[in-house]
């Protein structure tokens, strides 16, 4: 089974980058891409790959939309009766300073919010009836904290139905975050490659020096490894081994951060300046890593699970890759 990006996937990725780069006066770029229609077709592999390619484009272009919340809310649509794109999931996020918080990403005006509370079920709240407090988002990520009166929430999806939908939503959300981390890491690497080709020392571009080339090669290897895992998980979807979404998200946080750090070493002092774009890509990776489980948290949890169950994820994954798809 090949894990390289196919031509159709690459074409959608290129189109998504162009749409996100265009001035917003032209309307919602996700409308122009027909992305909302893909939410109802996620069982189809090509539609799923296209839907996830948007997040890679968002990472590369440092763009923000309500796509992550809409994707995570998709498994709840049948139970709530909402149309794709009209419901956006609020994300439960634990802050070391502020404790448990609900956050939403992107513009959710005119949409309904899905507030999911494990053990209690899920409820739908009109976004226009809650407080949305802007947070200073790292990496040009538009974040809002949800201020919700507890009396305004009531479960409309019973826990028995919410539990499998929650698991599916987290699976999709972690894959989407991995793709966006990949895009942001690729953006940081592209800056480093361009800098290495133009910055000269001792009369030569620094890209000709072996130490610099090694840094760029390591960063590229991290990106390619993450791409391979993300593409495979997106194609296999629910046929992946248990907890594979956690594996992909953990790898994304580690590799994305490492690629940005190596790119920064190539950029040198200029990469630390506010005027340079590297810090936006690097900050985007760190901010996305903090959502739905950090790389450190997921790695620790997976290690404990493997020790307890004696599961061999490598064998499971190898068997799936060897099977015809």
PDB file of N, CA and C in Angstrom, residues 48 52 55-56 68 71 168-181 229-238 240 244-246 248-249 252 292:
ATOM      1  N   UNK A  48     -12.889  11.874   2.335  1.00  0.00           N
ATOM      2  CA  UNK A  48     -12.214  12.002   3.632  1.00  0.00           C
ATOM      3  C   UNK A  48     -10.814  12.598   3.464  1.00  0.00           C
ATOM      4  N   UNK A  52      -9.558  16.267   5.019  1.00  0.00           N
ATOM      5  CA  UNK A  52      -8.401  16.423   5.897  1.00  0.00           C
ATOM      6  C   UNK A  52      -7.303  17.264   5.258  1.00  0.00           C
ATOM      7  N   UNK A  55      -6.935  20.889   6.395  1.00  0.00           N
ATOM      8  CA  UNK A  55      -6.205  21.233   7.613  1.00  0.00           C
ATOM      9  C   UNK A  55      -4.711  21.379   7.337  1.00  0.00           C
ATOM     10  N   UNK A  56      -4.186  20.579   6.452  1.00  0.00           N
ATOM     11  CA  UNK A  56      -2.777  20.754   6.054  1.00  0.00           C
ATOM     12  C   UNK A  56      -2.589  22.117   5.407  1.00  0.00           C
ATOM     13  N   UNK A  68     -12.477  22.481  12.255  1.00  0.00           N
ATOM     14  CA  UNK A  68     -12.165  21.448  13.248  1.00  0.00           C
ATOM     15  C   UNK A  68     -13.398  21.125  14.089  1.00  0.00           C
ATOM     16  N   UNK A  71     -15.961  19.262  12.031  1.00  0.00           N
ATOM     17  CA  UNK A  71     -15.574  17.875  11.800  1.00  0.00           C
ATOM     18  C   UNK A  71     -15.834  17.025  13.038  1.00  0.00           C
ATOM     19  N   UNK A 168     -15.668   8.871  18.030  1.00  0.00           N
ATOM     20  CA  UNK A 168     -15.466   9.121  16.603  1.00  0.00           C
ATOM     21  C   UNK A 168     -15.034  10.571  16.365  1.00  0.00           C
ATOM     22  N   UNK A 169     -15.647  11.510  17.066  1.00  0.00           N
ATOM     23  CA  UNK A 169     -15.284  12.912  16.909  1.00  0.00           C
ATOM     24  C   UNK A 169     -13.858  13.185  17.337  1.00  0.00           C
ATOM     25  N   UNK A 170     -13.426  12.552  18.434  1.00  0.00           N
ATOM     26  CA  UNK A 170     -12.042  12.722  18.866  1.00  0.00           C
ATOM     27  C   UNK A 170     -11.069  12.110  17.865  1.00  0.00           C
ATOM     28  N   UNK A 171     -11.442  10.965  17.305  1.00  0.00           N
ATOM     29  CA  UNK A 171     -10.608  10.331  16.285  1.00  0.00           C
ATOM     30  C   UNK A 171     -10.403  11.290  15.109  1.00  0.00           C
ATOM     31  N   UNK A 172     -11.502  11.835  14.592  1.00  0.00           N
ATOM     32  CA  UNK A 172     -11.411  12.753  13.459  1.00  0.00           C
ATOM     33  C   UNK A 172     -10.661  14.024  13.837  1.00  0.00           C
ATOM     34  N   UNK A 173     -10.912  14.529  15.051  1.00  0.00           N
ATOM     35  CA  UNK A 173     -10.251  15.750  15.490  1.00  0.00           C
ATOM     36  C   UNK A 173      -8.751  15.585  15.608  1.00  0.00           C
ATOM     37  N   UNK A 174      -8.318  14.460  16.146  1.00  0.00           N
ATOM     38  CA  UNK A 174      -6.874  14.238  16.283  1.00  0.00           C
ATOM     39  C   UNK A 174      -6.206  14.069  14.931  1.00  0.00           C
ATOM     40  N   UNK A 175      -6.869  13.409  13.998  1.00  0.00           N
ATOM     41  CA  UNK A 175      -6.305  13.306  12.656  1.00  0.00           C
ATOM     42  C   UNK A 175      -6.194  14.685  12.015  1.00  0.00           C
ATOM     43  N   UNK A 176      -7.241  15.495  12.157  1.00  0.00           N
ATOM     44  CA  UNK A 176      -7.225  16.834  11.567  1.00  0.00           C
ATOM     45  C   UNK A 176      -6.107  17.682  12.168  1.00  0.00           C
ATOM     46  N   UNK A 177      -5.920  17.612  13.479  1.00  0.00           N
ATOM     47  CA  UNK A 177      -4.849  18.371  14.125  1.00  0.00           C
ATOM     48  C   UNK A 177      -3.479  17.910  13.649  1.00  0.00           C
ATOM     49  N   UNK A 178      -3.322  16.593  13.462  1.00  0.00           N
ATOM     50  CA  UNK A 178      -2.045  16.074  12.954  1.00  0.00           C
ATOM     51  C   UNK A 178      -1.753  16.630  11.568  1.00  0.00           C
ATOM     52  N   UNK A 179      -2.785  16.688  10.719  1.00  0.00           N
ATOM     53  CA  UNK A 179      -2.599  17.236   9.373  1.00  0.00           C
ATOM     54  C   UNK A 179      -2.243  18.722   9.427  1.00  0.00           C
ATOM     55  N   UNK A 180      -2.880  19.459  10.337  1.00  0.00           N
ATOM     56  CA  UNK A 180      -2.577  20.890  10.406  1.00  0.00           C
ATOM     57  C   UNK A 180      -1.184  21.128  10.984  1.00  0.00           C
ATOM     58  N   UNK A 181      -0.784  20.331  11.958  1.00  0.00           N
ATOM     59  CA  UNK A 181       0.582  20.422  12.473  1.00  0.00           C
ATOM     60  C   UNK A 181       1.584  20.140  11.361  1.00  0.00           C
ATOM     61  N   UNK A 229       2.359   8.624   8.168  1.00  0.00           N
ATOM     62  CA  UNK A 229       1.445   8.122   9.196  1.00  0.00           C
ATOM     63  C   UNK A 229       0.072   8.762   9.067  1.00  0.00           C
ATOM     64  N   UNK A 230       0.024  10.064   8.797  1.00  0.00           N
ATOM     65  CA  UNK A 230      -1.257  10.764   8.689  1.00  0.00           C
ATOM     66  C   UNK A 230      -2.052  10.288   7.474  1.00  0.00           C
ATOM     67  N   UNK A 231      -1.378  10.107   6.350  1.00  0.00           N
ATOM     68  CA  UNK A 231      -2.058   9.630   5.145  1.00  0.00           C
ATOM     69  C   UNK A 231      -2.602   8.220   5.365  1.00  0.00           C
ATOM     70  N   UNK A 232      -1.792   7.354   5.970  1.00  0.00           N
ATOM     71  CA  UNK A 232      -2.227   5.980   6.215  1.00  0.00           C
ATOM     72  C   UNK A 232      -3.447   5.949   7.132  1.00  0.00           C
ATOM     73  N   UNK A 233      -3.419   6.729   8.210  1.00  0.00           N
ATOM     74  CA  UNK A 233      -4.544   6.757   9.147  1.00  0.00           C
ATOM     75  C   UNK A 233      -5.800   7.291   8.472  1.00  0.00           C
ATOM     76  N   UNK A 234      -5.645   8.315   7.626  1.00  0.00           N
ATOM     77  CA  UNK A 234      -6.809   8.876   6.943  1.00  0.00           C
ATOM     78  C   UNK A 234      -7.412   7.878   5.969  1.00  0.00           C
ATOM     79  N   UNK A 235      -6.570   7.106   5.303  1.00  0.00           N
ATOM     80  CA  UNK A 235      -7.088   6.135   4.329  1.00  0.00           C
ATOM     81  C   UNK A 235      -7.737   4.928   5.015  1.00  0.00           C
ATOM     82  N   UNK A 236      -7.113   4.465   6.099  1.00  0.00           N
ATOM     83  CA  UNK A 236      -7.672   3.310   6.803  1.00  0.00           C
ATOM     84  C   UNK A 236      -8.900   3.688   7.622  1.00  0.00           C
ATOM     85  N   UNK A 237      -8.930   4.915   8.122  1.00  0.00           N
ATOM     86  CA  UNK A 237     -10.039   5.428   8.916  1.00  0.00           C
ATOM     87  C   UNK A 237     -10.326   4.521  10.104  1.00  0.00           C
ATOM     88  N   UNK A 238     -11.537   4.009  10.239  1.00  0.00           N
ATOM     89  CA  UNK A 238     -11.910   3.217  11.418  1.00  0.00           C
ATOM     90  C   UNK A 238     -11.297   1.816  11.426  1.00  0.00           C
ATOM     91  N   UNK A 240      -8.168   1.363  11.494  1.00  0.00           N
ATOM     92  CA  UNK A 240      -6.867   1.471  12.140  1.00  0.00           C
ATOM     93  C   UNK A 240      -6.849   0.682  13.443  1.00  0.00           C
ATOM     94  N   UNK A 244      -5.187   4.355  17.552  1.00  0.00           N
ATOM     95  CA  UNK A 244      -4.232   4.816  16.544  1.00  0.00           C
ATOM     96  C   UNK A 244      -4.285   6.329  16.378  1.00  0.00           C
ATOM     97  N   UNK A 245      -5.439   6.931  16.624  1.00  0.00           N
ATOM     98  CA  UNK A 245      -5.523   8.388  16.541  1.00  0.00           C
ATOM     99  C   UNK A 245      -4.607   9.049  17.571  1.00  0.00           C
ATOM    100  N   UNK A 246      -4.465   8.421  18.732  1.00  0.00           N
ATOM    101  CA  UNK A 246      -3.560   8.951  19.748  1.00  0.00           C
ATOM    102  C   UNK A 246      -2.108   8.827  19.299  1.00  0.00           C
ATOM    103  N   UNK A 248      -1.049   8.857  16.169  1.00  0.00           N
ATOM    104  CA  UNK A 248      -0.816   9.856  15.117  1.00  0.00           C
ATOM    105  C   UNK A 248      -0.662  11.239  15.717  1.00  0.00           C
ATOM    106  N   UNK A 249      -1.542  11.586  16.660  1.00  0.00           N
ATOM    107  CA  UNK A 249      -1.476  12.918  17.282  1.00  0.00           C
ATOM    108  C   UNK A 249      -0.194  13.083  18.089  1.00  0.00           C
ATOM    109  N   UNK A 252       2.620  13.621  15.708  1.00  0.00           N
ATOM    110  CA  UNK A 252       2.524  14.950  15.095  1.00  0.00           C
ATOM    111  C   UNK A 252       3.107  16.015  16.011  1.00  0.00           C
ATOM    112  N   UNK A 292      -6.643  18.256  22.489  1.00  0.00           N
ATOM    113  CA  UNK A 292      -6.995  16.824  22.425  1.00  0.00           C
ATOM    114  C   UNK A 292      -5.839  15.919  22.829  1.00  0.00           C
TER     115      UNK A 292
END
